[in-house]
Each structure stands twice: as C-alpha cells, then as structure tokens.
PDB file of C-alpha atoms and ligand atoms in Angstrom:
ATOM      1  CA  UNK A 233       3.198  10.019 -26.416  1.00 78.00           C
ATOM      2  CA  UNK A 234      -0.538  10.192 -25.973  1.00 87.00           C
ATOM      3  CA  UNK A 235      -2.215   9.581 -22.479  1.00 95.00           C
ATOM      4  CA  UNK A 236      -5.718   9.615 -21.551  1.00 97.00           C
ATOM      5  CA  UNK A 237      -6.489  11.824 -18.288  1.00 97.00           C
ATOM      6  CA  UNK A 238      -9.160  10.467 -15.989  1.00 95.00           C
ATOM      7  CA  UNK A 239     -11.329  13.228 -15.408  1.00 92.00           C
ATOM      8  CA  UNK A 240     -13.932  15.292 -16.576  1.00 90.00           C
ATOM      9  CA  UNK A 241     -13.267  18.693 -14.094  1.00 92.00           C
ATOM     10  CA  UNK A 242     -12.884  21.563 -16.978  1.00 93.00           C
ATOM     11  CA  UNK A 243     -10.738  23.699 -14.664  1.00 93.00           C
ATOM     12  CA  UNK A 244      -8.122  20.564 -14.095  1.00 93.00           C
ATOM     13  CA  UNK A 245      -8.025  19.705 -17.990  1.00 94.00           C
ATOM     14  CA  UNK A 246      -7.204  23.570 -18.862  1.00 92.00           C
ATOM     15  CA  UNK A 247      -4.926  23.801 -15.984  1.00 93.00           C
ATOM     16  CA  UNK A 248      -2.644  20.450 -16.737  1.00 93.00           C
ATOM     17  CA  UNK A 249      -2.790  22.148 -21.082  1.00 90.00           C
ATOM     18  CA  UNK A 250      -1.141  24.897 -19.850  1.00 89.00           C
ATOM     19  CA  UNK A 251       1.770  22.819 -18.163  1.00 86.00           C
ATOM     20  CA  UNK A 252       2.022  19.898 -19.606  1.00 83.00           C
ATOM     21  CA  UNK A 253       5.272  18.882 -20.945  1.00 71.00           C
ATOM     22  CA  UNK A 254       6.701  18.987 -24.343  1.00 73.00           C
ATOM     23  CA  UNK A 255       6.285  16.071 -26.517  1.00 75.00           C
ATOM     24  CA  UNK A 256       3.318  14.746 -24.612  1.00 82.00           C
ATOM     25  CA  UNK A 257      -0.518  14.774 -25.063  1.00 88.00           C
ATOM     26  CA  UNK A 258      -3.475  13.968 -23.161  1.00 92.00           C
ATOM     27  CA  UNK A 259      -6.864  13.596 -24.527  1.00 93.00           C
ATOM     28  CA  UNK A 260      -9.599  13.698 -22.224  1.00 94.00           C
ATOM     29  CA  UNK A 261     -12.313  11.146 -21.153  1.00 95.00           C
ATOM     30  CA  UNK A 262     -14.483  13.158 -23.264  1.00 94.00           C
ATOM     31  CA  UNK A 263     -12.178  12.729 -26.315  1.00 94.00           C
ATOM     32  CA  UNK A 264     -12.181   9.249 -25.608  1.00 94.00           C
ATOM     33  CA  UNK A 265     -15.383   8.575 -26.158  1.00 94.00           C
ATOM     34  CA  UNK A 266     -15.692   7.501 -22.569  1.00 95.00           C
ATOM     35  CA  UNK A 267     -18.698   9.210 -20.660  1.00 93.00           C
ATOM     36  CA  UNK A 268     -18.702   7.764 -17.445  1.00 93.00           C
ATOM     37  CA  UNK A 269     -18.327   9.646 -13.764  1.00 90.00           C
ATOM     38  CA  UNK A 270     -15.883   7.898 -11.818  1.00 91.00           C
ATOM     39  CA  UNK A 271     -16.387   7.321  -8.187  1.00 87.00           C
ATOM     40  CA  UNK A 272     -14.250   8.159  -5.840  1.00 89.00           C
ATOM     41  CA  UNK A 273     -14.992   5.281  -2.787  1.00 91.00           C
ATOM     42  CA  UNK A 274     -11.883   5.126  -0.782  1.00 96.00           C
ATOM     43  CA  UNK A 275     -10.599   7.159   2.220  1.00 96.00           C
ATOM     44  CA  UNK A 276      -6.803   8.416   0.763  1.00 98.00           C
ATOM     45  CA  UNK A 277      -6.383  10.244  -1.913  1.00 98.00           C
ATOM     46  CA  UNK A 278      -3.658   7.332  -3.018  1.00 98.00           C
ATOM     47  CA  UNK A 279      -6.734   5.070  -3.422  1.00 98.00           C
ATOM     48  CA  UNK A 280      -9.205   7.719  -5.526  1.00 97.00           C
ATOM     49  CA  UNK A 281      -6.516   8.441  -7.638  1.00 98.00           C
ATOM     50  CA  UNK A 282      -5.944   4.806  -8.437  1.00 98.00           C
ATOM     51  CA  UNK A 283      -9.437   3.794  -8.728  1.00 97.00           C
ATOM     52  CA  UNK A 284     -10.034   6.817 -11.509  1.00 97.00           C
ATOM     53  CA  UNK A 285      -6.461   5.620 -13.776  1.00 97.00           C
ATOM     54  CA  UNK A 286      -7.251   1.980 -13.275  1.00 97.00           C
ATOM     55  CA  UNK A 287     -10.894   2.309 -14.143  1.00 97.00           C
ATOM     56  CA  UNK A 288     -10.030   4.290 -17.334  1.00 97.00           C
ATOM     57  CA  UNK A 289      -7.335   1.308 -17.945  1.00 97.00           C
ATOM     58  CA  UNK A 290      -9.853  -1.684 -17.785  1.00 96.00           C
ATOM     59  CA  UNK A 291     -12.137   0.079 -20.081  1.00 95.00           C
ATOM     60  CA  UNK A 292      -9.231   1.122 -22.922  1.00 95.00           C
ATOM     61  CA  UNK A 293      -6.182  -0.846 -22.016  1.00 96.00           C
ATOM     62  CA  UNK A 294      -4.489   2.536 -22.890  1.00 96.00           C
ATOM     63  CA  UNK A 295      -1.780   4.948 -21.031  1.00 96.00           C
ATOM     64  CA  UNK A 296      -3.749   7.078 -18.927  1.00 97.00           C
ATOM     65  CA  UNK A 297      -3.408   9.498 -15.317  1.00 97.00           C
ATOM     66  CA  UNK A 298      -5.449  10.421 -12.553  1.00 97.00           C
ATOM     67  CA  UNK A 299      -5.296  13.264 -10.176  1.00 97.00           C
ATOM     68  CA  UNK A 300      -7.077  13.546  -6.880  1.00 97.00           C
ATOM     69  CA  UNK A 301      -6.651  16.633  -4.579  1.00 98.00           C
ATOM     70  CA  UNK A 302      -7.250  17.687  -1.185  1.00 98.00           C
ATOM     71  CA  UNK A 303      -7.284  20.796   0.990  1.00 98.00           C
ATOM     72  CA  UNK A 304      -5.937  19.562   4.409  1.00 98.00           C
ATOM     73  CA  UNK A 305      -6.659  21.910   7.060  1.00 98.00           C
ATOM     74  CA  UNK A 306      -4.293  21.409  10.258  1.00 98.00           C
ATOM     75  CA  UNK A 307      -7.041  22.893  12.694  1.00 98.00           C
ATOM     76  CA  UNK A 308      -9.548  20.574  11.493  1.00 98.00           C
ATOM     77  CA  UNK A 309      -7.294  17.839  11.884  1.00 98.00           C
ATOM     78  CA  UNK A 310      -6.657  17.047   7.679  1.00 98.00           C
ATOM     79  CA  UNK A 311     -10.079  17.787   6.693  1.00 98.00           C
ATOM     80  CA  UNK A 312     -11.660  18.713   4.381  1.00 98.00           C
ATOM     81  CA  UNK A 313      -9.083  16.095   2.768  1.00 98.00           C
ATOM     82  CA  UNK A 314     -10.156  13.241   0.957  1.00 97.00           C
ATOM     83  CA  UNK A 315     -13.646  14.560   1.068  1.00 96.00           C
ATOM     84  CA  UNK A 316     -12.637  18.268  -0.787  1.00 97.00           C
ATOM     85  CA  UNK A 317     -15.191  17.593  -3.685  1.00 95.00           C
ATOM     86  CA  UNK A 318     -18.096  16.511  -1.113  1.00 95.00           C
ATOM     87  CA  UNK A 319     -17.485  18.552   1.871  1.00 97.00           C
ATOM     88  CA  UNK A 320     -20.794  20.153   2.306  1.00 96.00           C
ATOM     89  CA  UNK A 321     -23.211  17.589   0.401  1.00 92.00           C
ATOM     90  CA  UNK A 322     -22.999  15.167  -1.969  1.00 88.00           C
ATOM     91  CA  UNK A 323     -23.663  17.788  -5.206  1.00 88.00           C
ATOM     92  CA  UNK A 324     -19.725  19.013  -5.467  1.00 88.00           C
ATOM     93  CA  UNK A 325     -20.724  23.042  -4.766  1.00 95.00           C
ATOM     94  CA  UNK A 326     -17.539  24.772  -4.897  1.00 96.00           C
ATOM     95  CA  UNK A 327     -18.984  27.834  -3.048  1.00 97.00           C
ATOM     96  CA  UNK A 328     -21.232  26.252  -0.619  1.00 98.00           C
ATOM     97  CA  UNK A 329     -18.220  23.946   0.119  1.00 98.00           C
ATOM     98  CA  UNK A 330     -16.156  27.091   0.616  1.00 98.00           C
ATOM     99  CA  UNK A 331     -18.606  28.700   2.943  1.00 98.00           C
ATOM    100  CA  UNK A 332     -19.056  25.940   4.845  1.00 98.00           C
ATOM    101  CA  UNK A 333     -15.198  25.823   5.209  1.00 98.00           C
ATOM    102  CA  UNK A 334     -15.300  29.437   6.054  1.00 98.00           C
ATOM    103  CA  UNK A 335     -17.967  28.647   9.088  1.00 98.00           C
ATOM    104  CA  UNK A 336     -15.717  25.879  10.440  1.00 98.00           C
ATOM    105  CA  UNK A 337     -12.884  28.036  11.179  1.00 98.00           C
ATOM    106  CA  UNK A 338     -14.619  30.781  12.534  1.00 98.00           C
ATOM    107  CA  UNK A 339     -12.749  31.974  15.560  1.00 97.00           C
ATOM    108  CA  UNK A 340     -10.265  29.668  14.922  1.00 98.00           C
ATOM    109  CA  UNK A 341      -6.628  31.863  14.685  1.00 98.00           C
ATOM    110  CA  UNK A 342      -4.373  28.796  13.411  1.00 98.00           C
ATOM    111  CA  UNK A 343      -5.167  29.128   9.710  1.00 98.00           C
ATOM    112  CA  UNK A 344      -2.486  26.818   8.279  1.00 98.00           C
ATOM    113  CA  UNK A 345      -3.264  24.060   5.248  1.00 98.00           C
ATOM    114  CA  UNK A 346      -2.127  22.775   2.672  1.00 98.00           C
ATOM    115  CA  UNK A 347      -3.313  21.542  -1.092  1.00 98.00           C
ATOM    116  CA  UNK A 348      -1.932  17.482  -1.696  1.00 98.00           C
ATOM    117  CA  UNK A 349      -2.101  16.334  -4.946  1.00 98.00           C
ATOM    118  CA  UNK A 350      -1.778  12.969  -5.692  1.00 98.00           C
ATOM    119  CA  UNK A 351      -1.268  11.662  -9.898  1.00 98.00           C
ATOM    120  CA  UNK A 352      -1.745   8.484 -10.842  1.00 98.00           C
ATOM    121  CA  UNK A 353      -0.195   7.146 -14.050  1.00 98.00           C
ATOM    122  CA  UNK A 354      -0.623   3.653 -15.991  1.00 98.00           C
ATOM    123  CA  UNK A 355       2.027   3.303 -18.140  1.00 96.00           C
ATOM    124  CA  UNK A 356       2.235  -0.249 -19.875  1.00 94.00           C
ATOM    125  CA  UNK A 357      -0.038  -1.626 -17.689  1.00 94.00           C
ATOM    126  CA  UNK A 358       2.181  -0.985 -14.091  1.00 97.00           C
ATOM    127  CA  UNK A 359       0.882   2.174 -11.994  1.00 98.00           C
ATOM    128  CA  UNK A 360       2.861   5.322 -10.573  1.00 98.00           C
ATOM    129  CA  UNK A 361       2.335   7.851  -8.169  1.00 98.00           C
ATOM    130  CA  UNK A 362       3.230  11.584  -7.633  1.00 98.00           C
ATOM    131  CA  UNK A 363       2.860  13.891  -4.820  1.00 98.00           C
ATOM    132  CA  UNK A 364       2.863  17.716  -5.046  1.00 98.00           C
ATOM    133  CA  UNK A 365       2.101  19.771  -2.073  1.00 98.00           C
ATOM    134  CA  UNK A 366       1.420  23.395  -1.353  1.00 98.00           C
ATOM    135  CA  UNK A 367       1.223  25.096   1.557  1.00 98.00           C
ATOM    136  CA  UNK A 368      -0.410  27.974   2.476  1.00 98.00           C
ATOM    137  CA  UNK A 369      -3.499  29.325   5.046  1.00 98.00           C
ATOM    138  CA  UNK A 370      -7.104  29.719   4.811  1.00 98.00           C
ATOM    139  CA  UNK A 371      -8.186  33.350   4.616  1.00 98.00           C
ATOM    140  CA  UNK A 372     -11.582  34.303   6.929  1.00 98.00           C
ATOM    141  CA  UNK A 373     -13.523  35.766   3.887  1.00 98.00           C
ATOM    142  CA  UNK A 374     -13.638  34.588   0.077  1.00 98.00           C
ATOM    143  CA  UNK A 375     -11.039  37.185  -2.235  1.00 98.00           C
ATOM    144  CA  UNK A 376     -10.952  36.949  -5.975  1.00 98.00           C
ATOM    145  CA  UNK A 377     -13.143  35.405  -8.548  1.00 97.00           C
ATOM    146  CA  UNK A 378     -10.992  32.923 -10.722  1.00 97.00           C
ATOM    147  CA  UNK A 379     -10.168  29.463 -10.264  1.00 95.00           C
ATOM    148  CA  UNK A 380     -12.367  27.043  -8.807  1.00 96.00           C
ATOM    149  CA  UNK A 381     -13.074  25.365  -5.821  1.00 97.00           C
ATOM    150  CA  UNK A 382     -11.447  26.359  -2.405  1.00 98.00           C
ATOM    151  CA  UNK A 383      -9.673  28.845  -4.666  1.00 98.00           C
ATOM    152  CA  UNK A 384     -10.673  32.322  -3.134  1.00 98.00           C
ATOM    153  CA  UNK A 385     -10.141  31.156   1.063  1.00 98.00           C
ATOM    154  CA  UNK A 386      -6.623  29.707  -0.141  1.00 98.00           C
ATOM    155  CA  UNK A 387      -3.242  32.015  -0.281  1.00 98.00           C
ATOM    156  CA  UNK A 388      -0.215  30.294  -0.946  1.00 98.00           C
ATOM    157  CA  UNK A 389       2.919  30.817   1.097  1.00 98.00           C
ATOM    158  CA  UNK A 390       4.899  33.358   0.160  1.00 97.00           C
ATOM    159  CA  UNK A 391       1.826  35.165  -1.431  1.00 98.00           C
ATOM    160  CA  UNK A 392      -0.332  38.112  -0.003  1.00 97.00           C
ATOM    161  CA  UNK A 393      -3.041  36.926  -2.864  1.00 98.00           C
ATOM    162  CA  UNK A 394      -5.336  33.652  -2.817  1.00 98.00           C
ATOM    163  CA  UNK A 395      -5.319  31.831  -5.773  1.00 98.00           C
ATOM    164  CA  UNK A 396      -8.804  33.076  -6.625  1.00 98.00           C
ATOM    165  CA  UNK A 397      -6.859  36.509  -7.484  1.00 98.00           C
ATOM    166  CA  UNK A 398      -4.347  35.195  -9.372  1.00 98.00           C
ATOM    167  CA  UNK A 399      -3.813  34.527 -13.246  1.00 97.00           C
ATOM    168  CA  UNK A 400      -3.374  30.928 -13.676  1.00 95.00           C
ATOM    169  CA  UNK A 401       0.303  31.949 -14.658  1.00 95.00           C
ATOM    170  CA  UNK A 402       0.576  33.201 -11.003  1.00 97.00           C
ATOM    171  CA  UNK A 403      -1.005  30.195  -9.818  1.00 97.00           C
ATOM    172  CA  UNK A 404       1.034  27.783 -11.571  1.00 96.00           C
ATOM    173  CA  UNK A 405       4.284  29.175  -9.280  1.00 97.00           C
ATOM    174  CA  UNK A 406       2.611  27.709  -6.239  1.00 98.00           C
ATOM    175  CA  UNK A 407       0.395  25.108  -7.772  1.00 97.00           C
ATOM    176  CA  UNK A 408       0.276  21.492  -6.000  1.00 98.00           C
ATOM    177  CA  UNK A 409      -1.423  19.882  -9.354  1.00 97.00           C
ATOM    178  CA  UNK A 410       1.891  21.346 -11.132  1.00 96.00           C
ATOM    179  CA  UNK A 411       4.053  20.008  -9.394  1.00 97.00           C
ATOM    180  CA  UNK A 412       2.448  16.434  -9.169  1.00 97.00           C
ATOM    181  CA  UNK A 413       2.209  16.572 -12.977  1.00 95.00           C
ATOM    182  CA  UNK A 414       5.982  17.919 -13.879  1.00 94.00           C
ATOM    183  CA  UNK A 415       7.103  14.913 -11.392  1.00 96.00           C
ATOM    184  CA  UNK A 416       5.406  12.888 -13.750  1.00 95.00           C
ATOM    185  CA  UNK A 417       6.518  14.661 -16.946  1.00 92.00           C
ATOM    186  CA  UNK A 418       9.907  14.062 -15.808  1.00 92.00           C
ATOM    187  CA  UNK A 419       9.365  10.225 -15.197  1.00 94.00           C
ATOM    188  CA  UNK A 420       8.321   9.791 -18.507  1.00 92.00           C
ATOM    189  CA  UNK A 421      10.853  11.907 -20.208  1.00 88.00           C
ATOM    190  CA  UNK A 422      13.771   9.699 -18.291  1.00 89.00           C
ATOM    191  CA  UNK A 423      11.621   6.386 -19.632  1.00 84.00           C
ATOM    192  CA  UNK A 424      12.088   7.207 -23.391  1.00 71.00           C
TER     193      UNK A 424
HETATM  194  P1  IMP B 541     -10.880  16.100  -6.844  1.00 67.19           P
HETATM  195  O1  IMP B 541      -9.433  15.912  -7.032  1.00 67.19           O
HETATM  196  O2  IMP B 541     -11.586  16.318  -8.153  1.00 67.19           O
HETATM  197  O3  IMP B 541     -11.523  15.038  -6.011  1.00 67.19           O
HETATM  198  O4  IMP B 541     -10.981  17.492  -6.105  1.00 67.19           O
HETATM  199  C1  IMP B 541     -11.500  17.633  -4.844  1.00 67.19           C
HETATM  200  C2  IMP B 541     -11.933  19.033  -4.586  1.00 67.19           C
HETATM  201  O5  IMP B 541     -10.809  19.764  -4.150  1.00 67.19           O
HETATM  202  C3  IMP B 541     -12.499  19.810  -5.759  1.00 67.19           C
HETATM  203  O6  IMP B 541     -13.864  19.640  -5.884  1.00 67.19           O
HETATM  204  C4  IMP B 541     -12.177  21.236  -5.366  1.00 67.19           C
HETATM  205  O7  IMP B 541     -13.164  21.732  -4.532  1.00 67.19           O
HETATM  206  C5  IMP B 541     -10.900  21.083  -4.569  1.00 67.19           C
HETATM  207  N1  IMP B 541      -9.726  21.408  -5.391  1.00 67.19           N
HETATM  208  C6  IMP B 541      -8.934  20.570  -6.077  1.00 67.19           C
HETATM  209  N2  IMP B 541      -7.927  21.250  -6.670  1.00 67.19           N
HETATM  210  C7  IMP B 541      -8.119  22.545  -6.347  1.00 67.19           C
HETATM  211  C8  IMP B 541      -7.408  23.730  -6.677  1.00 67.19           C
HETATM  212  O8  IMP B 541      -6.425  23.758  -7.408  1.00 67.19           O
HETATM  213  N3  IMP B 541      -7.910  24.858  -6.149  1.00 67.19           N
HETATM  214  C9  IMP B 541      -9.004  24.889  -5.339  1.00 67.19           C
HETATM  215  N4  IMP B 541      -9.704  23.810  -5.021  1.00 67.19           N
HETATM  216  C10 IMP B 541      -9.251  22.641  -5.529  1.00 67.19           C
END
C-alpha cells in the first residue's frame, strides 16, 4: 500500500522511514511531484493536520497522511502549541524558537509539557485521526545536538537525557510522532 505523506520537514520523513510499518510505503510530496508549502491556518492541531492531508487529496485524489505537532507547555498555559513551528517569528527557526522558549520559563520551577501529535490519514476518500502524546519537562539550558526543533530543552519522562542526546533509536521509545503513526499502521493493517 502506497501513501503520500504531506510534508516536506526532512527530519519527520527520516523519522516516520525508520518506523513505518511493514508492507506499507510513503512517498513524499517531493516524490510526488508536488512542490507546494502547505499552510497551516487553523488554531488546533486537528485542523492543520487536516488541511495538509486534504490539500494533498484535492490535488492527487490519492491515499495520503498528515502530521502536525505541538510542544504544550503547562506553565504557559498549552503554548507554544499549535504555533510550535512559528513561535518566535514567522521564518520556522528551530533554535531561535528554542531560546525564546528557554527565556519564557526563566524562573519558572514547574517545567512540565508534553509533545501531541496529531496524523491525519485519507484513505478512500474518508479522513482519520491519531493522537500520540509524550510527556516530559523542559530543561533550563539546550543539551545535545541531534534532532530538530525543541529537541535539546525536551527530556522525556522516564529519561535523564533530552531527545537532542539521544539516537533516534532512543528517541523512538518515547516518541509522540511514533506512536501517532503505529496507531495508524495498525488501522490500516486491521482494514486489509
Ligand atoms: P509541525 O508539525 O511541522 O507544524 O511542527 C511544529 C514544530 O514543532 C516544528 O517546527 C518543531 O519545532 C516542533 N516539533 C515537532 N516535532 C518535534 C519533535 O519531534 N521534536 C522537537 N520538536 C518538534
């Protein structure tokens, strides 16, 4: 079964390879011949996600998912949230976005937050979702240097690394995209 995955984020496409279950296969946008940046307009995650798999639909009238995550910070009352990507200016810097995270919390002592994950699928035209959540903290300086994004500020539970310091086998144990995209795996395995 062949699906088309919304997105052109490098670090999600080699991420969801090195899960994604047996007897599927994704192409990317890219592949597709589709070179287009989605927006992302709407204020849930829900809503992005279906805006990016239903766009990709319209234009191909093909199987295809969406992801859209979020780092919800209970201090800051959910945010960064919805607005992860864009949370220091509209240009998607993964460190500036992390330092400005960083400056938010200073002096703040409840560090708790959580990745939410939210996949999208199209499947014969009708549309699916799938959660996967991780929880975790916020650390008070940056540690590691692989991954992306809000990577080195965010340490699992159950972890004394951030996912910045971890090999994306390590990461994978925790990881809210995983588990959103096995929940989907597993709906499509039960379909056939
Ligand atoms: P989106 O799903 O592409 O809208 O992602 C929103 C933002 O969340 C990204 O730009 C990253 O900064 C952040 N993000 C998403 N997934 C991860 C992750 O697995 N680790 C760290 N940051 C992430």
């Amino acid at each position: 079964m062949k699906l088309i995955f919304a997105s052109n984020n490098l670090h999600k496409i080699e991420e969801i390879r090195s899960y994604f279950g047996e007897g599927f296969e994704f192409i990317t946008m890219k592949e597709a011949g589709i070179d287009i940046d989605i927006p992302e307009p709407h204020e849930t995650l829900e809503e992005n996600a279906r805006e990016k798999s239903t766009t990709i639909f319209r234009l191909t009238q093909q199987n295809c998912f969406s992801e859209d995550t979020g780092l919800e910070v209970d201090a800051l009352n959910g945010e960064p949230g919805v607005k992860s990507a864009r949370y220091s200016g509209e240009d998607r810097n993964y460190a500036r976005n992390t330092n400005y995270l960083l400056q938010k919390m200073d002096g703040i002592t409840n560090r708790a937050a959580r990745f939410r994950a939210v996949a999208s699928l199209i499947m014969d035209g009708k549309e699916y979702q799938f959660e996967g959540v991780c929880e975790g903290s916020i650390t008070t300086e940056t540690y590691g240097d692989k991954g992306f994004g809000y990577d080195p500020v965010f340490k699992p539970e159950g972890s004394t690394f951030t996912f910045a310091e971890m090999s994306l086998e390590e990461k994978n144990k925790y990881n809210h995209r995983r588990i959103a995209i096995e929940k989907m795996a597993e709906f499509l395995k039960n379909r056939r």
